[in-house]
Short mmCIF file of C-alpha atoms in Angstrom, two decimals:
data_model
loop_
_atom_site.label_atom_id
_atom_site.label_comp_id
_atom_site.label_asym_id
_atom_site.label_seq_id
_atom_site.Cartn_x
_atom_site.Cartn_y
_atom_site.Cartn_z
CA UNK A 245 97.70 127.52 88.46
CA UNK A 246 94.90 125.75 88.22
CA UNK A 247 95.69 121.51 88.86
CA UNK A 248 92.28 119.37 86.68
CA UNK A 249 91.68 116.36 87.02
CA UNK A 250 90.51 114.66 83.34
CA UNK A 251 88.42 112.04 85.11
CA UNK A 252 85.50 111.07 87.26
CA UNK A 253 86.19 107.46 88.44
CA UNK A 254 82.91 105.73 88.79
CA UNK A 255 84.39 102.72 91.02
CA UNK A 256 83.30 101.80 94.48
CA UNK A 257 85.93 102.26 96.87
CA UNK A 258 86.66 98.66 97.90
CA UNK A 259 87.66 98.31 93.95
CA UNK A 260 90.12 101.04 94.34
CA UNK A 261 91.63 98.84 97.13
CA UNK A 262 91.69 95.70 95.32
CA UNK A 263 93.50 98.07 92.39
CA UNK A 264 96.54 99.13 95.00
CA UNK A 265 96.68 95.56 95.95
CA UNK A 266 96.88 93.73 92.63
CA UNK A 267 99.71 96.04 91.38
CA UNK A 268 103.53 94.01 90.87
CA UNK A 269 104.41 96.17 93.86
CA UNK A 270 102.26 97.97 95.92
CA UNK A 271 105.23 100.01 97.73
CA UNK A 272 106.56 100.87 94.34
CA UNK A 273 103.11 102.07 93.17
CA UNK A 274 102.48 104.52 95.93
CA UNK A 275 105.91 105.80 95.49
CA UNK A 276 105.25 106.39 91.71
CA UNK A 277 101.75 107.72 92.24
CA UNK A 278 103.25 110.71 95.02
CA UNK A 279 106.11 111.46 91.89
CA UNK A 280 103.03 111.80 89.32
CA UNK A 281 101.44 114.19 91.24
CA UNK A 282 103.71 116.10 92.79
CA UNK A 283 106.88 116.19 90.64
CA UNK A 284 105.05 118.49 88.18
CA UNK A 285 103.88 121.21 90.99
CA UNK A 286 107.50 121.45 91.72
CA UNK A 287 108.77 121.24 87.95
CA UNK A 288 111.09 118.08 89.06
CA UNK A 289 112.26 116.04 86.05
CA UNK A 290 114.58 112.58 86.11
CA UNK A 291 116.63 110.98 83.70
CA UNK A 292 113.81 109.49 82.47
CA UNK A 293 110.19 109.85 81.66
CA UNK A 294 107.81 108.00 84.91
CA UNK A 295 105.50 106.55 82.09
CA UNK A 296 105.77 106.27 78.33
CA UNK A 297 103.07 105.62 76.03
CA UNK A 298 103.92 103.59 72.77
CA UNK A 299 101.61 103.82 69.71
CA UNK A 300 102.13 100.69 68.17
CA UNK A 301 99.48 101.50 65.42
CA UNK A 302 98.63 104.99 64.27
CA UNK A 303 95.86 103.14 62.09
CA UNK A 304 91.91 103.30 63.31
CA UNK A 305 89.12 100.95 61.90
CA UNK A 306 86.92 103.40 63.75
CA UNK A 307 85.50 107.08 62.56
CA UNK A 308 84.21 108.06 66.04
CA UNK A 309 82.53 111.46 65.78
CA UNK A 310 84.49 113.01 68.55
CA UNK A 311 87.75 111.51 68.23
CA UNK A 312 90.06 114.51 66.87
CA UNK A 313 90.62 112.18 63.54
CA UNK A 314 87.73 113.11 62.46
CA UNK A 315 88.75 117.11 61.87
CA UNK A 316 92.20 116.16 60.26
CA UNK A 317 94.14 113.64 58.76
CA UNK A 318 96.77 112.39 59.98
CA UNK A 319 99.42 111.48 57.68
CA UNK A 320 102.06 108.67 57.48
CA UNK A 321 99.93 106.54 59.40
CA UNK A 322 101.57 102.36 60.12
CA UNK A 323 102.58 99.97 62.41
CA UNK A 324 105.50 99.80 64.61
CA UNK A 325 107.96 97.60 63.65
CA UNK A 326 109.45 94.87 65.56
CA UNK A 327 112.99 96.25 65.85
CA UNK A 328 111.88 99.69 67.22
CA UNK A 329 109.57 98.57 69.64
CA UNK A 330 112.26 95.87 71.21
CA UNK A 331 114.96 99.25 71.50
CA UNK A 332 112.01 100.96 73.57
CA UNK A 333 111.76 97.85 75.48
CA UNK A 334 115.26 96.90 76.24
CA UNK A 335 115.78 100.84 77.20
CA UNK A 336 113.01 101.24 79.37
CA UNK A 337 113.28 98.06 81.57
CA UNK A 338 114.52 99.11 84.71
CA UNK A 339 114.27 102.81 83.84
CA UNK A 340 110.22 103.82 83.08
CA UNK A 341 108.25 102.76 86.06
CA UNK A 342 104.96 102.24 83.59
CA UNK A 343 103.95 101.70 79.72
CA UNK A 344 100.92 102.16 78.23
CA UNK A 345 99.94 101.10 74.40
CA UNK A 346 97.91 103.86 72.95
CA UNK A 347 98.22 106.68 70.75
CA UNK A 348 96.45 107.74 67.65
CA UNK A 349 95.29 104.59 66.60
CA UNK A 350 94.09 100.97 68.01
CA UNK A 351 97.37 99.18 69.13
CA UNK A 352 95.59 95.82 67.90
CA UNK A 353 95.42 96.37 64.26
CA UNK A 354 99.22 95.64 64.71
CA UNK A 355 99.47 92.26 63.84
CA UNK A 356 102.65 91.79 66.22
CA UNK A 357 100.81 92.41 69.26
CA UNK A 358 100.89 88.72 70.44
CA UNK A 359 104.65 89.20 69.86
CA UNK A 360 105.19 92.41 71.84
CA UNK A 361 103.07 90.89 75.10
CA UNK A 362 105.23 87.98 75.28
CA UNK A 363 108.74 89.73 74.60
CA UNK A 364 107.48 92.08 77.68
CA UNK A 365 106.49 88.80 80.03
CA UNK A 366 108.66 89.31 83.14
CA UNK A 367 110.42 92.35 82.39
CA UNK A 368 110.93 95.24 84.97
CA UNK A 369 107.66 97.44 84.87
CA UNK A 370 105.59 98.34 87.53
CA UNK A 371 102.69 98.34 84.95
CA UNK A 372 101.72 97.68 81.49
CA UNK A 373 98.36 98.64 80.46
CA UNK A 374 96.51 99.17 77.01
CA UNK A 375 93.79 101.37 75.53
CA UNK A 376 91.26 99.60 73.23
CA UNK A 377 87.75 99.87 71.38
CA UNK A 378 87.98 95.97 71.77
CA UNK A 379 86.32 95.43 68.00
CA UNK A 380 89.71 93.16 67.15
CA UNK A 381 90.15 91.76 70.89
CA UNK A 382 90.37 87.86 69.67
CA UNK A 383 90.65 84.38 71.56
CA UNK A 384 94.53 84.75 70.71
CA UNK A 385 94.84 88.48 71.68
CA UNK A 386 93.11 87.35 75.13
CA UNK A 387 95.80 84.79 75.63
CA UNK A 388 98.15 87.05 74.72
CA UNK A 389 97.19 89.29 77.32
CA UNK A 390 96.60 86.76 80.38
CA UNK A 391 99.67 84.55 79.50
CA UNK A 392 102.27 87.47 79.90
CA UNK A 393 100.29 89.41 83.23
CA UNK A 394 99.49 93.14 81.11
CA UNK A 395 98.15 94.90 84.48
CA UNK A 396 95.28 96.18 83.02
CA UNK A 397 92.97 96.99 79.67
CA UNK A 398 90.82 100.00 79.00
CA UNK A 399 87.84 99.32 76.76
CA UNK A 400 86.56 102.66 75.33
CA UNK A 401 82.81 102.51 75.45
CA UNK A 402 80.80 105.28 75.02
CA UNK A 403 77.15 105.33 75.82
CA UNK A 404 74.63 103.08 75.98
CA UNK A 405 73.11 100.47 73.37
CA UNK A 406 71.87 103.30 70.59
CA UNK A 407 74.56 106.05 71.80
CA UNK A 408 76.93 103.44 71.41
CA UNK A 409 76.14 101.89 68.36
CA UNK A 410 76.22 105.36 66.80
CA UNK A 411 79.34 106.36 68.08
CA UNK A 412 81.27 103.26 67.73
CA UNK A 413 79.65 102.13 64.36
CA UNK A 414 80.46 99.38 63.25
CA UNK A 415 80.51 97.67 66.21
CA UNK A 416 77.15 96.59 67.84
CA UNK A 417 76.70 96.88 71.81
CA UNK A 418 75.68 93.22 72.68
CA UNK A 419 79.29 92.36 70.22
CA UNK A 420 81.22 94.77 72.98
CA UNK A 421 79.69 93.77 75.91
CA UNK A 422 80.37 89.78 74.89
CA UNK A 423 83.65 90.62 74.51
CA UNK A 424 84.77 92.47 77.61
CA UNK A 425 82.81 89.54 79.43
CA UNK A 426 84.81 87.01 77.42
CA UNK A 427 87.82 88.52 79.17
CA UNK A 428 86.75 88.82 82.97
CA UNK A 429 85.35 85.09 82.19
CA UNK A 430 89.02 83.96 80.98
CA UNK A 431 90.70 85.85 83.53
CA UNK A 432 88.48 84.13 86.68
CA UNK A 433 88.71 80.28 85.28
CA UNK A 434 92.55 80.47 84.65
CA UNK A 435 92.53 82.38 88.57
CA UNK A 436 94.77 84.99 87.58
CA UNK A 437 94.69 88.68 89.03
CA UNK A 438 95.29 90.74 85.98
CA UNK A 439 94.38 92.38 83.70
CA UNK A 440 92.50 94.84 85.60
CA UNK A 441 89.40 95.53 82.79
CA UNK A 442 88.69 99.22 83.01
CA UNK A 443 85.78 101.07 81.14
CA UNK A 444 86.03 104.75 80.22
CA UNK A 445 83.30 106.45 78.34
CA UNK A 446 83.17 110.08 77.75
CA UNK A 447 81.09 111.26 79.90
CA UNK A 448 78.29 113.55 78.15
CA UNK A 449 77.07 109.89 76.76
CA UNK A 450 76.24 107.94 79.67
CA UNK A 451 73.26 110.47 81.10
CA UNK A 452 73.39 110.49 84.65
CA UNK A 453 75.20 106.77 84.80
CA UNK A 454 73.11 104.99 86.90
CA UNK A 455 72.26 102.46 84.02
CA UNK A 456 76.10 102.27 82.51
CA UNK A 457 77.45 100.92 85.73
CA UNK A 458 74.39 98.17 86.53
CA UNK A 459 75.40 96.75 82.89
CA UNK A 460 79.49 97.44 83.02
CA UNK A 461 80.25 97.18 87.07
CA UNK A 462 79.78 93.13 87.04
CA UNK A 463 82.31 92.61 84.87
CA UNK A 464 84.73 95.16 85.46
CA UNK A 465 87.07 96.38 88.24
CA UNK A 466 87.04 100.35 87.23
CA UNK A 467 84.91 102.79 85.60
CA UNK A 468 86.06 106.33 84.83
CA UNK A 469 83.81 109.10 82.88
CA UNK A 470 85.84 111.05 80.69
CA UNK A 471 85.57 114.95 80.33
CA UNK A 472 84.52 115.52 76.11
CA UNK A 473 86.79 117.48 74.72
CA UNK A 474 86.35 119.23 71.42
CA UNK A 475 88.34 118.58 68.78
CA UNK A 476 86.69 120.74 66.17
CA UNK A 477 87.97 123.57 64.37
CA UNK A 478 85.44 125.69 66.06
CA UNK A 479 85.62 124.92 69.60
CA UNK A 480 86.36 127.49 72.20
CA UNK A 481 89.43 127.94 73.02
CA UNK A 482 90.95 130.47 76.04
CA UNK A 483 93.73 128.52 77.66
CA UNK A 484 94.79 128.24 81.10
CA UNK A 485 97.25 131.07 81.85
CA UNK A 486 99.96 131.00 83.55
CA UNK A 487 100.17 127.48 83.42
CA UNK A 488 102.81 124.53 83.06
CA UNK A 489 101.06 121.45 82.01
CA UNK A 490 101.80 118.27 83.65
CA UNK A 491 102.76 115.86 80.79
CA UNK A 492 106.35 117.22 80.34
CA UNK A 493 107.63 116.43 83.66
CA UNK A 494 105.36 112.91 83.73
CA UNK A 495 105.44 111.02 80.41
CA UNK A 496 106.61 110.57 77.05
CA UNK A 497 104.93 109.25 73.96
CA UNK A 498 106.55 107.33 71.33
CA UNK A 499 104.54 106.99 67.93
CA UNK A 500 104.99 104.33 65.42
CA UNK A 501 108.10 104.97 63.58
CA UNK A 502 109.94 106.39 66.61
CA UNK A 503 109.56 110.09 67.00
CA UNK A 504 109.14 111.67 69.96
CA UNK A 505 106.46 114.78 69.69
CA UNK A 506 106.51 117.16 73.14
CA UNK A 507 103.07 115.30 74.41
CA UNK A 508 100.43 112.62 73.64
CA UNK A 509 98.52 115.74 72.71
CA UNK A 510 100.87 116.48 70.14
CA UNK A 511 98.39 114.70 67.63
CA UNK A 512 100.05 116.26 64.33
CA UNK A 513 103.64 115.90 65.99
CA UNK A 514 103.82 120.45 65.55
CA UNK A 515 106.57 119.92 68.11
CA UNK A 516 108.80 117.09 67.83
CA UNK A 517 111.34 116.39 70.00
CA UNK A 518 113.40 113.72 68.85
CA UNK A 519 113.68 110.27 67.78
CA UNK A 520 113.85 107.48 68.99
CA UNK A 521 115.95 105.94 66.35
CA UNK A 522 118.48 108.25 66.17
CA UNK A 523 118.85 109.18 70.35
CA UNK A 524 118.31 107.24 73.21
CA UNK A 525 115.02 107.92 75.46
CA UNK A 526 117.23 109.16 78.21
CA UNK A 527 118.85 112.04 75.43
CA UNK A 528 115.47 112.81 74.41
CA UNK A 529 114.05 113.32 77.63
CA UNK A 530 116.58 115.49 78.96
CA UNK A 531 117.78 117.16 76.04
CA UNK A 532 118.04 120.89 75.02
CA UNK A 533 114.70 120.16 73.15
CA UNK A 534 112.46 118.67 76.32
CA UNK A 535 114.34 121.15 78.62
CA UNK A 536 113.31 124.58 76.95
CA UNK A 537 109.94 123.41 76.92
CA UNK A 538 109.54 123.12 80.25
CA UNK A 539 111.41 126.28 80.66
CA UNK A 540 108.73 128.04 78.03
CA UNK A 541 105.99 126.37 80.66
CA UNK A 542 107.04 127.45 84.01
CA UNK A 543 108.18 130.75 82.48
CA UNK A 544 104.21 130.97 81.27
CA UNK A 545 104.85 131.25 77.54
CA UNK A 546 103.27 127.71 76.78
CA UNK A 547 100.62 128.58 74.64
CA UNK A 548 102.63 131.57 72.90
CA UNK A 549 105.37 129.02 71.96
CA UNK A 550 103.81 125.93 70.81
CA UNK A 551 100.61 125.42 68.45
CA UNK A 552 99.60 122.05 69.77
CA UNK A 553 99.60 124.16 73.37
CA UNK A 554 97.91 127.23 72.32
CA UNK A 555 94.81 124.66 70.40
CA UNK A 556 95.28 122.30 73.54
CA UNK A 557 91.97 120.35 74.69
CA UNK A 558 92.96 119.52 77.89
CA UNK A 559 94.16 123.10 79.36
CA UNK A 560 91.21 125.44 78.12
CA UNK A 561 89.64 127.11 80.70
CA UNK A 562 87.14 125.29 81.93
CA UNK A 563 88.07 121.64 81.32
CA UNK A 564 88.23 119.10 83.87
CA UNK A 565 87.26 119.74 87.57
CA UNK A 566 89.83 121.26 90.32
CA UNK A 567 90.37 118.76 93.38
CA UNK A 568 90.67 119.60 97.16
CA UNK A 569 94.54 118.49 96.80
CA UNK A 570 94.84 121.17 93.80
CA UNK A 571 93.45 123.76 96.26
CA UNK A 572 95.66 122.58 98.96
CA UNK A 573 98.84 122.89 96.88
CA UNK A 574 97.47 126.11 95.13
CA UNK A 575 99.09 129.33 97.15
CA UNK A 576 102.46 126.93 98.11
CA UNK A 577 103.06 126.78 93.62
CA UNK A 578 101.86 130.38 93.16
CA UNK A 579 104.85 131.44 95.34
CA UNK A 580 107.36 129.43 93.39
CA UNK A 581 106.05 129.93 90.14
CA UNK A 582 106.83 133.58 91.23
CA UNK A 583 110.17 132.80 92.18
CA UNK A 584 111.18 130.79 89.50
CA UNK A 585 109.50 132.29 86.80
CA UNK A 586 111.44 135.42 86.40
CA UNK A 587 114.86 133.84 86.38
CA UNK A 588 113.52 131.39 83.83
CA UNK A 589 112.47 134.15 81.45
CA UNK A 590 115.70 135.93 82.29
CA UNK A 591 117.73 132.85 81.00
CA UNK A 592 115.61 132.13 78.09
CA UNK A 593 116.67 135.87 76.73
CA UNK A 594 119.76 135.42 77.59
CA UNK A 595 119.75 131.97 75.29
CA UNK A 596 118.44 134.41 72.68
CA UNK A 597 121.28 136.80 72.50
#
C-alpha cells in the first residue's frame, strides 16, 4: 500500500502551532487528527463519518481549465435547500467531529449562506471550514463568517498575476488579493481568532513559490500547494494496486439535493450510496451499501468494482508524495492486508451465492 499525501503545506512552522492552538479544542483535535490517519490503515469505521463535506451549490461561475467540469457536464446542478441542510445539521451535531462546505460548485452562489453560518453559530463541531474562489466573498458574507466563528476559509488561487488571471478568468488578481486582505483586515480589528484564511494553489502554477508566499504569507495563516491532477479524458491512468483508499473510512460527502455518492471523488455520483432524505447519515454510513465498499477495497477489487475508482485522480500511480509515517506503517498494513484480505474475498463470494 502505498499512503500519499495530496499536499505540500507551504506554512512556517510557528503557523502550524498557532493552527493547533486556535482550534475549539485542541485535545479534541489531536484526538481526531490520530483517527484520520490511522483509522484507515487499520480499516476502522464508526457510526459515523469523522468529517462530512456538504455541497451547498453544485453551480460554478468559474470555467477553470483544470477543474474536471471542464471535460463533462454535470447534470442537475442547484442549491441546497434550507430544509435539507438543517436535517444534516441537527444530525451531525454531536456526532461528525468536522464539516466542510465544498463540492462541485462554489458554496457562495447559494444565496442562504448567511443563513446556514448563523443556524451553525455554537453548535457542537470541532471545525467548520469552507472552500472558495472568493469572486462572491461580500461585506455581508464576511460578517457572516466572523459573527458565527467558521474555523477557517480556503481561497483557491492559482498562480500568479497572468497565471492567475488566465486560470481564474473573470476574476482579476489585484480583485482577489483585495479581498482575502479585506478578511484578515476584518478579522484583526474585531480581535477575533478565526477564520483561519488558508491559500491552496495547484502547484505546477506557482514556479518554484518563492514569489507566491512574499505576496500571500502576510495575510494568511496557511499555504498548501496542491498536486494537479488530470481530469481529461486522456490522462494516464494505472491505479494504485492493491489499495484501499482512505475516504471511505474518513468522510462523507453530501451534494445538494441529498444524495450520498461513495466519495467526494464521486464527481458524476457512478456510485451512490444513499440519501440523505430518505435514511439517516448514521444508516448511510454503515449500511450494506458503504460496508461492501470497503470490503471491495481491502479485498483489492477497488478499481475492478467501481468506475469513479478505476478513472480515480487521486490513486494513480504516481500522484502525491509518500511520507516517512507511510513508510513507517508500510510492512505493519502489508501483513494485515494479507490477513484480512482473503477472508474478505471469501465472504464477498459467499454474498454472491
Amino acid at each position: 500500500m502505498k499512503i500519499s499525501h495530496d499536499i505540500k503545506r507551504q506554512t512556517p512552522f510557528s503557523k502550524t502551532i498557532k493552527r493547533w492552538f486556535s482550534q475549539r479544542s485542541p485535545s479534541r483535535f489531536a484526538v481526531n487528527r490520530f483517527q484520520w490517519h490511522w483509522y484507515p490503515r487499520f480499516f476502522i469505521s464508526r457510526n459515523y463519518p469523522l468529517h462530512l463535506d456538504i455541497e451547498i451549490s453544485s453551480l460554478c461561475q468559474l470555467h477553470c481549465p483544470m477543474c474536471f467540469r471542464e471535460h463533462r457536464v454535470i447534470p442537475n446542478q442547484n442549491n441546497m435547500k434550507w430544509e435539507t441542510f438543517r436535517k444534516i445539521i441537527d444530525e451531525a451535531e454531536g456526532r461528525v467531529y468536522s464539516l466542510k462546505f465544498t463540492g462541485r460548485g462554489e458554496p457562495l452562489i447559494n444565496p442562504r449562506f448567511p443563513k446556514f453560518m448563523a443556524y451553525l453559530k455554537g453548535k457542537r463541531f470541532g471545525e467548520i471550514g469552507m472552500i472558495t474562489n472568493g469572486q462572491l466573498m461580500t461585506e455581508e458574507v464576511m460578517d457572516a463568517i466572523l459573527e458565527n466563528d467558521l474555523d477557517f476559509v480556503s481561497f483557491s488561487i492559482d498562480g500568479l498575476k497572468e497565471e492567475y488571471e488566465r486560470i481564474r478568468a473573470p476574476i482579476r488578481y489585484e480583485e482577489i488579493h483585495e479581498i482575502v486582505s479585506r478578511l484578515h483586515e476584518l478579522r484583526t480589528r474585531r480581535r477575533k481568532k478565526r477564520p483561519l484564511i488558508r491559500i491552496q494553489s495547484v502547484d505546477r502554477y506557482v514556479g518554484d513559490g518563492k514569489e507566491f508566499l512574499q505576496i500571500w504569507g502576510p495575510i494568511s495563516d496557511d499555504i498548501l500547494f496542491l498536486f494537479f491532477k488530470d481530469y481529461s479524458p486522456t490522462a494516464h491512468n494505472v491505479q494504485m494496486k492493491g489499495y484501499a483508499c482512505p475516504y471511505i473510512f474518513q468522510r462523507m460527502i453530501v451534494h445538494w439535493d441529498g444524495t450520498v455518492p461513495m466519495c467526494v471523488n464521486d464527481e458524476y455520483e457512478t456510485a451512490v450510496r444513499g440519501n440523505i432524505l430518505e435514511n439517516s447519515l448514521s444508516e448511510i454510513w454503515t449500511g450494506a451499501s458503504f460496508q461492501e465498499a470497503r470490503q471491495r477495497h481491502i479485498a483489492g477489487q477497488r478499481d475492478e468494482a467501481y468506475p469513479c475508482c478505476a478513472k480515480c485522480a487521486v490513486n494513480r500511480v504516481g500522484h502525491g508524495r509518500e511520507t516517512l509515517a507511510a513508510r513507517t506503517v508500510l510492512s505493519a498494513y502489508r501483513l494485515l492486508g494479507r490477513f484480512l484480505r482473503p477472508r474478505v474475498v471469501s465472504a464477498l463470494e459467499g454474498n454472491r451465492r
